[in-house]
């Protein structure tokens, strides 16, 4: 993975979350910062802060007064005048602030409750089995590209009621949004201006208006806030959010879990022998390899643990670092499949806690169960060929595995 | 209540979910569905008055220890 930015020389004062060494292995960086500089700063991206301890990350997550969610991905481009303004934001409810946030969120929550998600499990299981079927006869293949990434894309495409064959469109789009954040403002604006994804969503909205049916897109088109149908921008923004938040986050969690199991034969054998461990194992994978780092914009100047935060500065909220804080977890850098006390923050904390956690957990569990049923024994084909995503969602993007 | 049956030596525990703190992580429900309910929005509440049968005490403790929002309390009550 290469970066368009200069290499980082000092993580305390000049960090960059797209730097190749962060992308390859961010954990030692977070450990160093937690110990020596719990709120790091960088002038990159026009100014960005990085709290690294569980305590500080929690504090920011719960503080909606000093931090706005209007933009949650750090890049060279801040929210522009054409975006839906606060409190709605570009992709409600993740970009919404109180009090609008809870209205937009409550509307969506029932679609992601444990019951509707459980109803999607048979489809997900069948999908995983089909994907594994395509590996028949092979002894080596890419678990990220050939398996993990297809699962959440196909499930969310089905939930939104889009044509199955369109799943590929979204992988490209998500890459642009989440990984190309170190492009110049001009490059990034040019991509945004192409508006391909908006056009796609608008066509789907039009099609669903003409032919309403039982899916999430029709649900959004019929939803009301205070007696009013949602603005088209709100519907489109929420659909974009569900695609972005629902796909490579879970893909990353599945990939990271398989990456771990490929390198820890004792954990792998134990999970196969004791399938009832899956519940705690799954939470432990989520803790140790939490995929998501969120961002906030500083809403007003204030002092935060010795640092002077200025209005408009970015702030990264690294939930994966909080999950490795020794003040919050015993032996945080070791995966314990049976860890019983696991108050992890992989899905975030506070009002923006992941709306799709039931979906993510179901997909992760089914993906691992089906994989282990078919391939109880596997290893990394070549550690040097494993690559990781850059940006605020961390997970393997190439994961060549050898079936034993 | 339990005391009437002569179980004065047994301690009675109750769980309680603080609705203002719950953000719907659903960890308690997945650990101890016998003790917690969730509504359509995914928010948790204790079942009934939250009384924890002795055989579920360990599960109740696990639910407390896994709630990322510190929304669950487990208290000993007079029995």
Short mmCIF file of C-alpha atoms in Angstrom, two decimals:
data_model
loop_
_atom_site.label_atom_id
_atom_site.label_comp_id
_atom_site.label_asym_id
_atom_site.label_seq_id
_atom_site.Cartn_x
_atom_site.Cartn_y
_atom_site.Cartn_z
CA UNK A 1 0.00 0.00 0.00
CA UNK A 2 1.44 3.34 -0.99
CA UNK A 3 0.40 6.74 0.27
CA UNK A 4 0.30 10.01 -1.60
CA UNK A 5 1.50 11.67 1.61
CA UNK A 6 5.02 12.05 2.96
CA UNK A 7 6.11 9.32 5.39
CA UNK A 8 5.37 9.98 9.06
CA UNK A 9 8.44 10.79 11.14
CA UNK A 10 6.74 11.57 14.46
CA UNK A 11 3.46 9.91 15.43
CA UNK A 12 2.86 12.37 18.28
CA UNK A 13 2.81 15.47 16.11
CA UNK A 14 2.54 14.35 12.50
CA UNK A 15 0.49 11.14 12.37
CA UNK A 16 -1.30 9.96 9.24
CA UNK A 17 -3.73 7.07 9.26
CA UNK A 18 -2.93 6.31 5.62
CA UNK A 19 0.82 5.90 6.25
CA UNK A 20 2.00 2.46 5.09
CA UNK A 21 3.34 1.54 8.53
CA UNK A 22 -0.02 2.39 10.17
CA UNK A 23 -1.83 0.40 7.47
CA UNK A 24 0.46 -2.60 7.95
CA UNK A 25 0.32 -2.66 11.77
CA UNK A 26 -1.20 0.22 13.73
CA UNK A 27 -1.20 -1.49 17.14
CA UNK A 28 2.35 -0.59 18.25
CA UNK A 29 1.68 3.01 17.20
CA UNK A 30 -1.44 3.19 19.34
CA UNK A 31 0.36 1.58 22.27
CA UNK A 32 3.16 4.14 22.07
CA UNK A 33 0.68 7.02 21.88
CA UNK A 34 -1.51 5.72 24.72
CA UNK A 35 1.57 5.58 26.92
CA UNK A 36 3.24 8.83 25.95
CA UNK A 37 0.85 11.14 24.11
CA UNK A 38 -2.77 10.10 24.56
CA UNK A 39 -4.04 12.97 22.40
CA UNK A 40 -1.83 13.21 19.32
CA UNK A 41 -2.05 15.91 16.68
CA UNK A 42 -1.21 16.27 13.02
CA UNK A 43 -1.31 19.20 10.65
CA UNK A 44 -2.26 16.86 7.84
CA UNK A 45 -5.80 17.02 6.45
CA UNK A 46 -5.91 20.63 7.65
CA UNK A 47 -5.51 19.62 11.29
CA UNK A 48 -6.56 16.40 12.98
CA UNK A 49 -6.51 15.06 16.56
CA UNK A 50 -6.19 11.49 17.77
CA UNK A 51 -7.17 10.45 21.31
CA UNK A 52 -6.00 6.87 21.88
CA UNK A 53 -7.09 5.71 25.34
CA UNK A 54 -10.38 4.00 26.08
CA UNK A 55 -11.26 6.77 28.50
CA UNK A 56 -10.66 9.61 26.04
CA UNK A 57 -12.28 7.85 23.10
CA UNK A 58 -15.37 7.26 25.26
CA UNK A 59 -15.38 10.85 26.40
CA UNK A 60 -15.47 12.12 22.81
CA UNK A 61 -18.05 9.56 21.72
CA UNK A 62 -20.46 10.74 24.40
CA UNK A 63 -19.82 14.46 23.87
CA UNK A 64 -22.16 15.67 21.14
CA UNK A 65 -21.81 19.26 22.29
CA UNK A 66 -18.14 19.78 21.47
CA UNK A 67 -18.05 17.38 18.52
CA UNK A 68 -20.30 17.26 15.50
CA UNK A 69 -20.82 14.18 13.37
CA UNK A 70 -21.43 16.27 10.29
CA UNK A 71 -18.51 14.57 8.61
CA UNK A 72 -17.27 11.19 9.81
CA UNK A 73 -14.50 10.40 7.33
CA UNK A 74 -11.29 12.43 7.55
CA UNK A 75 -10.17 13.50 4.09
CA UNK A 76 -8.80 16.53 2.29
CA UNK A 77 -12.35 17.78 1.74
CA UNK A 78 -14.56 19.01 4.54
CA UNK A 79 -18.34 19.15 4.20
CA UNK A 80 -19.23 21.62 1.48
CA UNK A 81 -22.02 24.18 1.19
CA UNK A 82 -24.00 21.86 -1.08
CA UNK A 83 -24.20 19.08 1.50
CA UNK A 84 -27.24 18.79 3.69
CA UNK A 85 -26.35 20.98 6.66
CA UNK A 86 -26.21 19.99 10.30
CA UNK A 87 -28.16 18.54 12.01
CA UNK A 88 -29.09 16.21 9.10
CA UNK A 89 -25.77 15.87 7.30
CA UNK A 90 -24.85 13.99 4.18
CA UNK A 91 -25.73 10.46 5.33
CA UNK A 92 -28.28 10.51 8.15
CA UNK A 93 -28.28 9.42 10.91
CA UNK A 94 -24.51 8.84 11.14
CA UNK A 95 -23.84 12.43 10.07
CA UNK A 96 -26.69 13.86 12.14
CA UNK A 97 -26.44 15.67 15.45
CA UNK A 98 -29.08 15.82 18.18
CA UNK A 99 -31.98 16.30 18.23
CA UNK A 100 -32.58 15.30 14.60
CA UNK A 101 -30.27 12.29 15.01
CA UNK A 102 -32.60 10.30 17.23
CA UNK A 103 -35.58 10.89 14.90
CA UNK A 104 -33.66 9.63 11.87
CA UNK A 105 -32.21 6.75 13.84
CA UNK A 106 -35.40 5.54 15.52
CA UNK A 107 -37.00 5.32 12.12
CA UNK A 108 -34.36 2.82 10.97
CA UNK A 109 -33.83 0.78 14.12
CA UNK A 110 -36.75 -1.67 13.70
CA UNK A 111 -35.33 -2.85 10.36
CA UNK A 112 -32.10 -3.87 12.11
CA UNK A 113 -33.47 -5.45 15.26
CA UNK A 114 -32.58 -9.01 16.19
CA UNK A 115 -35.78 -10.47 14.74
CA UNK A 116 -35.68 -9.05 11.19
CA UNK A 117 -31.97 -9.84 11.06
CA UNK A 118 -32.52 -13.42 12.21
CA UNK A 119 -34.89 -13.77 9.25
CA UNK A 120 -31.94 -13.05 6.93
CA UNK A 121 -29.80 -15.81 8.39
CA UNK A 122 -30.92 -18.66 6.10
CA UNK A 123 -30.18 -16.54 3.02
CA UNK A 124 -26.75 -15.60 4.42
CA UNK A 125 -25.92 -19.21 5.24
CA UNK A 126 -26.87 -20.37 1.77
CA UNK A 127 -24.82 -17.55 0.26
CA UNK A 128 -21.74 -18.57 2.30
CA UNK A 129 -22.18 -22.17 1.24
CA UNK A 130 -22.44 -21.15 -2.43
CA UNK A 131 -19.30 -19.04 -2.16
CA UNK A 132 -17.41 -21.92 -0.57
CA UNK A 133 -18.72 -24.23 -3.26
CA UNK A 134 -16.85 -22.18 -5.87
CA UNK A 135 -13.59 -23.14 -4.15
CA UNK A 136 -14.16 -26.86 -4.76
CA UNK A 137 -10.93 -28.57 -5.72
CA UNK A 138 -8.74 -25.56 -4.91
CA UNK A 139 -6.21 -25.71 -2.13
CA UNK A 140 -5.37 -22.02 -2.16
CA UNK A 141 -7.58 -18.98 -2.57
CA UNK A 142 -8.14 -15.46 -1.37
CA UNK A 143 -10.49 -15.45 1.61
CA UNK A 144 -10.95 -11.68 1.42
CA UNK A 145 -11.60 -11.35 -2.30
CA UNK A 146 -13.32 -14.67 -3.00
CA UNK A 147 -15.29 -15.02 0.22
CA UNK A 148 -15.51 -12.28 2.87
CA UNK A 149 -16.27 -9.30 0.65
CA UNK A 150 -19.18 -10.92 -1.14
CA UNK A 151 -21.19 -11.67 1.96
CA UNK A 152 -22.14 -8.21 3.29
CA UNK A 153 -22.49 -6.72 -0.21
CA UNK A 154 -24.99 -9.34 -1.28
CA UNK A 155 -26.94 -9.17 1.98
CA UNK A 156 -27.31 -5.37 1.93
CA UNK A 157 -28.12 -5.34 -1.79
CA UNK A 158 -30.88 -7.81 -0.99
CA UNK A 159 -32.13 -5.75 1.98
CA UNK A 160 -32.31 -2.59 -0.15
CA UNK A 161 -33.95 -4.46 -2.99
CA UNK A 162 -31.32 -3.71 -5.65
CA UNK A 163 -30.48 -6.14 -8.46
CA UNK A 164 -28.02 -8.76 -7.21
CA UNK A 165 -25.68 -8.21 -10.16
CA UNK A 166 -25.11 -4.61 -9.03
CA UNK A 167 -23.07 -5.72 -6.03
CA UNK A 168 -19.81 -5.03 -7.91
CA UNK A 169 -20.69 -1.36 -8.43
CA UNK A 170 -20.58 -0.78 -4.71
CA UNK A 171 -17.17 -2.22 -4.06
CA UNK A 172 -15.60 0.40 -6.33
CA UNK A 173 -17.64 3.19 -4.80
CA UNK A 174 -16.81 2.21 -1.24
CA UNK A 175 -13.13 2.07 -2.06
CA UNK A 176 -13.30 5.66 -3.32
CA UNK A 177 -15.12 6.93 -0.27
CA UNK A 178 -13.16 5.14 2.41
CA UNK A 179 -9.71 4.47 1.06
CA UNK A 180 -8.77 7.27 -1.31
CA UNK A 181 -8.84 9.85 1.46
CA UNK A 182 -5.28 11.03 0.85
CA UNK A 183 -6.08 12.29 -2.64
CA UNK A 184 -5.74 16.00 -3.22
CA UNK A 185 -8.84 18.14 -2.68
CA UNK A 186 -9.12 18.53 -6.47
CA UNK A 187 -8.92 14.80 -7.16
CA UNK A 188 -11.41 13.99 -4.45
CA UNK A 189 -13.85 16.71 -5.44
CA UNK A 190 -13.71 15.49 -9.05
CA UNK A 191 -14.79 12.02 -7.96
CA UNK A 192 -17.57 13.40 -5.78
CA UNK A 193 -18.73 15.61 -8.67
CA UNK A 194 -19.06 12.60 -10.96
CA UNK A 195 -22.04 11.72 -8.79
CA UNK A 196 -22.23 8.16 -10.13
CA UNK A 197 -23.54 6.72 -6.92
CA UNK A 198 -26.16 9.43 -6.54
CA UNK A 199 -27.38 8.70 -10.06
CA UNK A 200 -27.58 5.01 -9.25
CA UNK A 201 -29.50 5.63 -6.04
CA UNK A 202 -31.85 8.07 -7.77
CA UNK A 203 -32.66 5.48 -10.42
CA UNK A 204 -33.42 2.95 -7.67
CA UNK A 205 -35.60 5.49 -5.85
CA UNK A 206 -37.54 6.17 -9.03
CA UNK A 207 -37.95 2.49 -9.75
CA UNK A 208 -39.14 1.77 -6.21
CA UNK A 209 -41.58 4.69 -6.33
CA UNK A 210 -43.11 3.11 -9.43
CA UNK A 211 -43.03 -0.41 -7.99
CA UNK A 212 -43.13 -0.34 -4.19
CA UNK A 213 -42.31 -3.61 -2.50
CA UNK A 214 -41.22 -5.10 0.79
CA UNK A 215 -37.63 -3.89 1.06
CA UNK A 216 -35.64 -1.21 2.81
CA UNK A 217 -35.76 1.25 -0.11
CA UNK A 218 -39.58 1.18 -0.20
CA UNK A 219 -39.58 1.42 3.59
CA UNK A 220 -37.49 4.62 3.44
CA UNK A 221 -39.68 6.09 0.72
CA UNK A 222 -42.78 5.52 2.82
CA UNK A 223 -41.27 6.58 6.15
CA UNK A 224 -42.41 9.84 7.66
CA UNK A 225 -40.89 12.29 10.07
CA UNK A 226 -43.47 14.44 11.81
CA UNK A 227 -46.05 13.61 9.17
CA UNK A 228 -43.72 14.44 6.26
CA UNK A 229 -42.14 12.02 3.82
CA UNK A 230 -38.34 12.16 3.87
CA UNK A 231 -36.56 14.47 1.48
CA UNK A 232 -35.05 12.60 -1.45
CA UNK A 233 -31.61 13.71 -0.22
CA UNK A 234 -32.32 12.08 3.13
CA UNK A 235 -33.43 8.80 1.52
CA UNK A 236 -30.41 8.79 -0.79
CA UNK A 237 -28.03 9.69 2.03
CA UNK A 238 -29.33 6.90 4.23
CA UNK A 239 -29.09 4.37 1.40
CA UNK A 240 -25.51 5.44 0.75
CA UNK A 241 -24.79 5.14 4.47
CA UNK A 242 -26.20 1.61 4.63
CA UNK A 243 -24.04 0.57 1.69
CA UNK A 244 -20.90 2.15 3.13
CA UNK A 245 -21.42 1.20 6.75
CA UNK A 246 -22.74 -2.25 6.00
CA UNK A 247 -20.23 -3.59 3.56
CA UNK A 248 -16.54 -3.26 4.13
CA UNK A 249 -16.88 -3.06 7.91
CA UNK A 250 -18.26 -6.60 8.07
CA UNK A 251 -16.06 -7.79 5.23
CA UNK A 252 -13.12 -6.56 7.31
CA UNK A 253 -14.31 -8.30 10.47
CA UNK A 254 -14.76 -11.62 8.65
CA UNK A 255 -11.35 -11.30 6.99
CA UNK A 256 -9.53 -10.33 10.19
CA UNK A 257 -11.07 -13.24 12.08
CA UNK A 258 -9.98 -15.71 9.40
CA UNK A 259 -6.54 -14.05 9.34
CA UNK A 260 -6.27 -14.67 13.08
CA UNK A 261 -7.45 -18.28 12.86
CA UNK A 262 -5.05 -18.95 9.98
CA UNK A 263 -2.14 -18.10 12.26
CA UNK A 264 -3.36 -19.61 15.53
CA UNK A 265 -3.91 -23.33 15.06
CA UNK A 266 -4.77 -23.85 18.73
CA UNK A 267 -7.59 -21.28 18.57
CA UNK A 268 -8.77 -22.76 15.29
CA UNK A 269 -8.87 -26.30 16.65
CA UNK A 270 -10.55 -25.16 19.83
CA UNK A 271 -13.29 -23.28 17.99
CA UNK A 272 -13.94 -26.29 15.76
CA UNK A 273 -14.05 -28.64 18.77
CA UNK A 274 -16.12 -26.29 20.93
CA UNK A 275 -18.57 -24.51 18.63
CA UNK A 276 -20.42 -23.14 21.68
CA UNK A 277 -17.42 -20.82 22.09
CA UNK A 278 -18.47 -18.93 18.97
CA UNK A 279 -20.41 -16.31 20.96
CA UNK A 280 -17.47 -15.16 23.06
CA UNK A 281 -14.96 -15.79 20.24
CA UNK A 282 -16.89 -13.54 17.90
CA UNK A 283 -16.93 -10.69 20.41
CA UNK A 284 -13.23 -11.21 21.01
CA UNK A 285 -12.43 -10.97 17.29
CA UNK A 286 -14.50 -7.79 17.19
CA UNK A 287 -12.57 -6.40 20.15
CA UNK A 288 -9.08 -7.33 19.03
CA UNK A 289 -9.56 -6.49 15.35
CA UNK A 290 -12.23 -3.80 15.56
CA UNK A 291 -12.50 -2.53 12.00
CA UNK A 292 -13.95 0.93 12.49
CA UNK A 293 -12.43 4.29 13.38
CA UNK A 294 -14.93 7.14 13.27
CA UNK A 295 -14.28 10.84 12.88
CA UNK A 296 -15.81 13.99 14.27
CA UNK A 297 -15.41 17.68 13.58
CA UNK A 298 -14.68 19.91 16.55
CA UNK A 299 -17.86 21.98 16.98
CA UNK A 300 -16.38 24.66 19.20
CA UNK A 301 -12.96 25.56 20.61
CA UNK A 302 -12.18 23.90 23.90
CA UNK A 303 -9.44 22.31 25.97
CA UNK A 304 -9.28 18.54 25.89
CA UNK A 305 -6.76 16.94 28.25
CA UNK A 306 -4.12 19.57 27.70
CA UNK A 307 -4.74 20.18 24.01
CA UNK A 308 -6.46 23.23 22.55
CA UNK A 309 -8.99 21.89 20.04
CA UNK A 310 -10.15 24.43 17.48
CA UNK A 311 -13.53 24.59 15.84
CA UNK A 312 -13.42 22.81 12.49
CA UNK A 313 -10.46 20.54 13.35
CA UNK A 314 -10.91 16.85 12.58
CA UNK A 315 -10.77 14.29 15.34
CA UNK A 316 -10.30 10.56 14.80
CA UNK A 317 -12.03 8.19 17.17
CA UNK A 318 -10.04 4.93 17.02
CA UNK A 319 -12.30 2.33 18.62
CA UNK A 320 -9.67 -0.35 17.82
CA UNK A 321 -7.17 1.51 20.01
CA UNK A 322 -9.70 1.83 22.85
CA UNK A 323 -10.21 -1.94 22.61
CA UNK A 324 -6.49 -2.55 23.17
CA UNK A 325 -6.17 -0.26 26.18
CA UNK A 326 -4.71 -2.22 29.13
CA UNK A 327 -6.65 0.03 31.51
CA UNK A 328 -9.88 -1.34 30.04
CA UNK A 329 -8.98 -4.96 29.17
CA UNK A 330 -6.70 -7.56 30.73
CA UNK A 331 -4.02 -8.81 28.38
CA UNK A 332 -5.48 -6.68 25.57
CA UNK A 333 -3.12 -7.76 22.79
CA UNK A 334 -3.95 -11.44 23.17
CA UNK A 335 -7.06 -13.04 21.72
CA UNK A 336 -8.88 -15.10 24.36
CA UNK A 337 -11.70 -16.98 22.66
CA UNK A 338 -13.48 -17.40 25.99
CA UNK A 339 -13.03 -13.85 27.28
CA UNK A 340 -16.10 -13.41 29.45
CA UNK A 341 -15.73 -9.76 30.38
CA UNK A 342 -15.65 -7.95 27.10
CA UNK A 343 -17.03 -4.44 27.17
CA UNK A 344 -15.54 -3.67 23.77
CA UNK A 345 -16.29 -0.60 21.71
CA UNK A 346 -16.06 -2.17 18.25
CA UNK A 347 -19.51 -0.86 17.37
CA UNK A 348 -18.84 2.53 18.89
CA UNK A 349 -20.28 4.10 22.00
CA UNK A 350 -23.08 6.55 22.67
CA UNK A 351 -25.81 7.73 20.36
CA UNK A 352 -24.02 6.78 17.13
CA UNK A 353 -23.45 3.17 18.18
CA UNK A 354 -23.59 0.99 15.03
CA UNK A 355 -27.15 0.59 13.87
CA UNK A 356 -26.33 -2.62 12.06
CA UNK A 357 -24.56 -4.53 14.82
CA UNK A 358 -27.12 -7.35 14.82
CA UNK A 359 -26.63 -7.72 11.08
CA UNK A 360 -22.84 -7.60 11.38
CA UNK A 361 -22.78 -10.18 14.17
CA UNK A 362 -25.08 -12.51 12.26
CA UNK A 363 -22.97 -12.26 9.10
CA UNK A 364 -19.71 -12.73 10.98
CA UNK A 365 -21.01 -15.74 12.90
CA UNK A 366 -22.52 -17.45 9.85
CA UNK A 367 -19.44 -16.70 7.72
CA UNK A 368 -17.12 -18.24 10.34
CA UNK A 369 -19.36 -21.21 11.08
CA UNK A 370 -19.73 -22.14 7.42
CA UNK A 371 -16.05 -21.62 6.75
CA UNK A 372 -14.93 -23.78 9.68
CA UNK A 373 -17.42 -26.47 8.76
CA UNK A 374 -15.90 -26.70 5.31
CA UNK A 375 -12.28 -25.83 6.11
CA UNK A 376 -11.33 -26.64 9.69
CA UNK A 377 -7.64 -26.51 8.82
CA UNK A 378 -5.96 -23.68 6.96
CA UNK A 379 -2.98 -21.34 7.11
CA UNK A 380 -1.68 -18.19 5.45
CA UNK A 381 -0.41 -19.14 2.00
CA UNK A 382 2.12 -16.33 2.19
CA UNK A 383 2.12 -13.71 4.95
CA UNK A 384 3.87 -11.24 2.63
CA UNK A 385 0.93 -11.23 0.25
CA UNK A 386 -1.64 -10.19 2.88
CA UNK A 387 -2.63 -6.54 2.37
CA UNK A 388 -4.70 -4.27 4.61
CA UNK A 389 -7.06 -1.45 3.77
CA UNK A 390 -6.00 2.15 4.35
CA UNK A 391 -8.27 4.65 6.02
CA UNK A 392 -10.84 4.37 8.75
CA UNK A 393 -12.01 0.81 8.14
CA UNK A 394 -9.32 -1.76 8.83
CA UNK A 395 -9.35 -5.26 7.42
CA UNK A 396 -7.47 -7.58 5.07
CA UNK A 397 -8.02 -6.78 1.42
CA UNK A 398 -6.02 -9.72 0.10
CA UNK A 399 -5.82 -12.83 2.24
CA UNK A 400 -4.36 -15.82 0.39
CA UNK A 401 -5.05 -18.93 2.44
CA UNK A 402 -3.87 -22.48 1.99
CA UNK A 403 -6.31 -25.23 2.83
CA UNK A 404 -4.64 -28.03 4.77
CA UNK B 1 -40.85 -13.45 48.88
CA UNK B 2 -38.33 -16.24 48.85
CA UNK B 3 -37.99 -15.82 52.60
CA UNK B 4 -41.48 -17.15 53.17
CA UNK B 5 -40.32 -20.45 51.85
CA UNK B 6 -37.65 -20.56 54.47
CA UNK B 7 -34.76 -19.59 52.18
CA UNK B 8 -33.55 -16.83 54.45
CA UNK B 9 -29.96 -17.81 53.80
CA UNK B 10 -30.29 -17.30 50.05
CA UNK B 11 -29.55 -13.88 48.66
CA UNK B 12 -31.90 -12.38 46.10
CA UNK B 13 -30.54 -10.37 43.22
CA UNK B 14 -32.19 -8.15 40.69
CA UNK B 15 -30.94 -6.80 37.39
CA UNK B 16 -31.95 -3.41 36.10
CA UNK B 17 -31.34 -1.74 32.74
CA UNK B 18 -31.04 2.03 32.80
CA UNK B 19 -33.07 3.06 29.72
CA UNK B 20 -31.23 6.38 29.46
CA UNK B 21 -27.90 4.59 29.11
CA UNK B 22 -28.93 1.66 26.88
CA UNK B 23 -27.93 2.18 23.25
CA UNK B 24 -29.10 -1.20 21.99
CA UNK B 25 -25.88 -3.20 21.86
CA UNK B 26 -28.04 -6.25 22.72
CA UNK B 27 -25.21 -7.99 24.55
CA UNK B 28 -27.32 -8.68 27.65
CA UNK B 29 -30.10 -10.18 25.58
CA UNK B 30 -27.74 -12.48 23.72
CA UNK B 31 -26.06 -13.60 26.96
CA UNK B 32 -29.21 -14.01 29.10
CA UNK B 33 -32.48 -13.94 27.15
CA UNK B 34 -34.06 -15.37 30.30
CA UNK B 35 -33.42 -12.08 32.12
CA UNK B 36 -33.75 -9.40 29.45
CA UNK B 37 -36.24 -8.31 26.82
CA UNK B 38 -35.62 -6.10 23.82
CA UNK B 39 -38.12 -3.85 22.11
CA UNK B 40 -38.54 -3.16 18.40
CA UNK B 41 -35.83 -0.52 18.56
CA UNK B 42 -33.38 -3.01 20.05
CA UNK B 43 -33.40 -1.37 23.49
CA UNK B 44 -33.14 -3.65 26.51
CA UNK B 45 -35.12 -3.91 29.70
CA UNK B 46 -35.12 -6.40 32.55
CA UNK B 47 -37.85 -9.03 32.44
CA UNK B 48 -40.52 -8.60 35.08
CA UNK B 49 -39.04 -7.08 38.22
CA UNK B 50 -35.57 -8.27 37.27
CA UNK B 51 -35.31 -11.02 39.88
CA UNK B 52 -32.41 -13.32 39.08
CA UNK B 53 -32.92 -17.02 39.84
CA UNK B 54 -29.78 -18.36 41.56
CA UNK B 55 -28.87 -20.53 38.57
CA UNK B 56 -28.80 -17.41 36.35
CA UNK B 57 -26.65 -15.29 38.65
CA UNK B 58 -23.51 -15.99 36.67
CA UNK B 59 -25.22 -15.03 33.42
CA UNK B 60 -26.48 -11.83 35.05
CA UNK B 61 -22.93 -10.97 36.10
CA UNK B 62 -21.72 -11.59 32.56
CA UNK B 63 -24.44 -9.33 31.15
CA UNK B 64 -23.29 -6.56 33.50
CA UNK B 65 -19.64 -7.07 32.57
CA UNK B 66 -20.32 -6.96 28.83
CA UNK B 67 -22.53 -3.90 28.54
CA UNK B 68 -20.40 -1.25 26.80
CA UNK B 69 -22.69 1.50 28.09
CA UNK B 70 -22.56 0.47 31.78
CA UNK B 71 -26.36 0.43 31.59
CA UNK B 72 -26.96 -2.70 33.66
CA UNK B 73 -26.86 -2.95 37.42
CA UNK B 74 -27.12 -6.04 39.60
CA UNK B 75 -28.19 -5.44 43.14
CA UNK B 76 -28.86 -7.52 46.18
CA UNK B 77 -32.32 -6.89 47.50
CA UNK B 78 -33.99 -7.72 50.80
CA UNK B 79 -35.75 -11.01 50.57
#
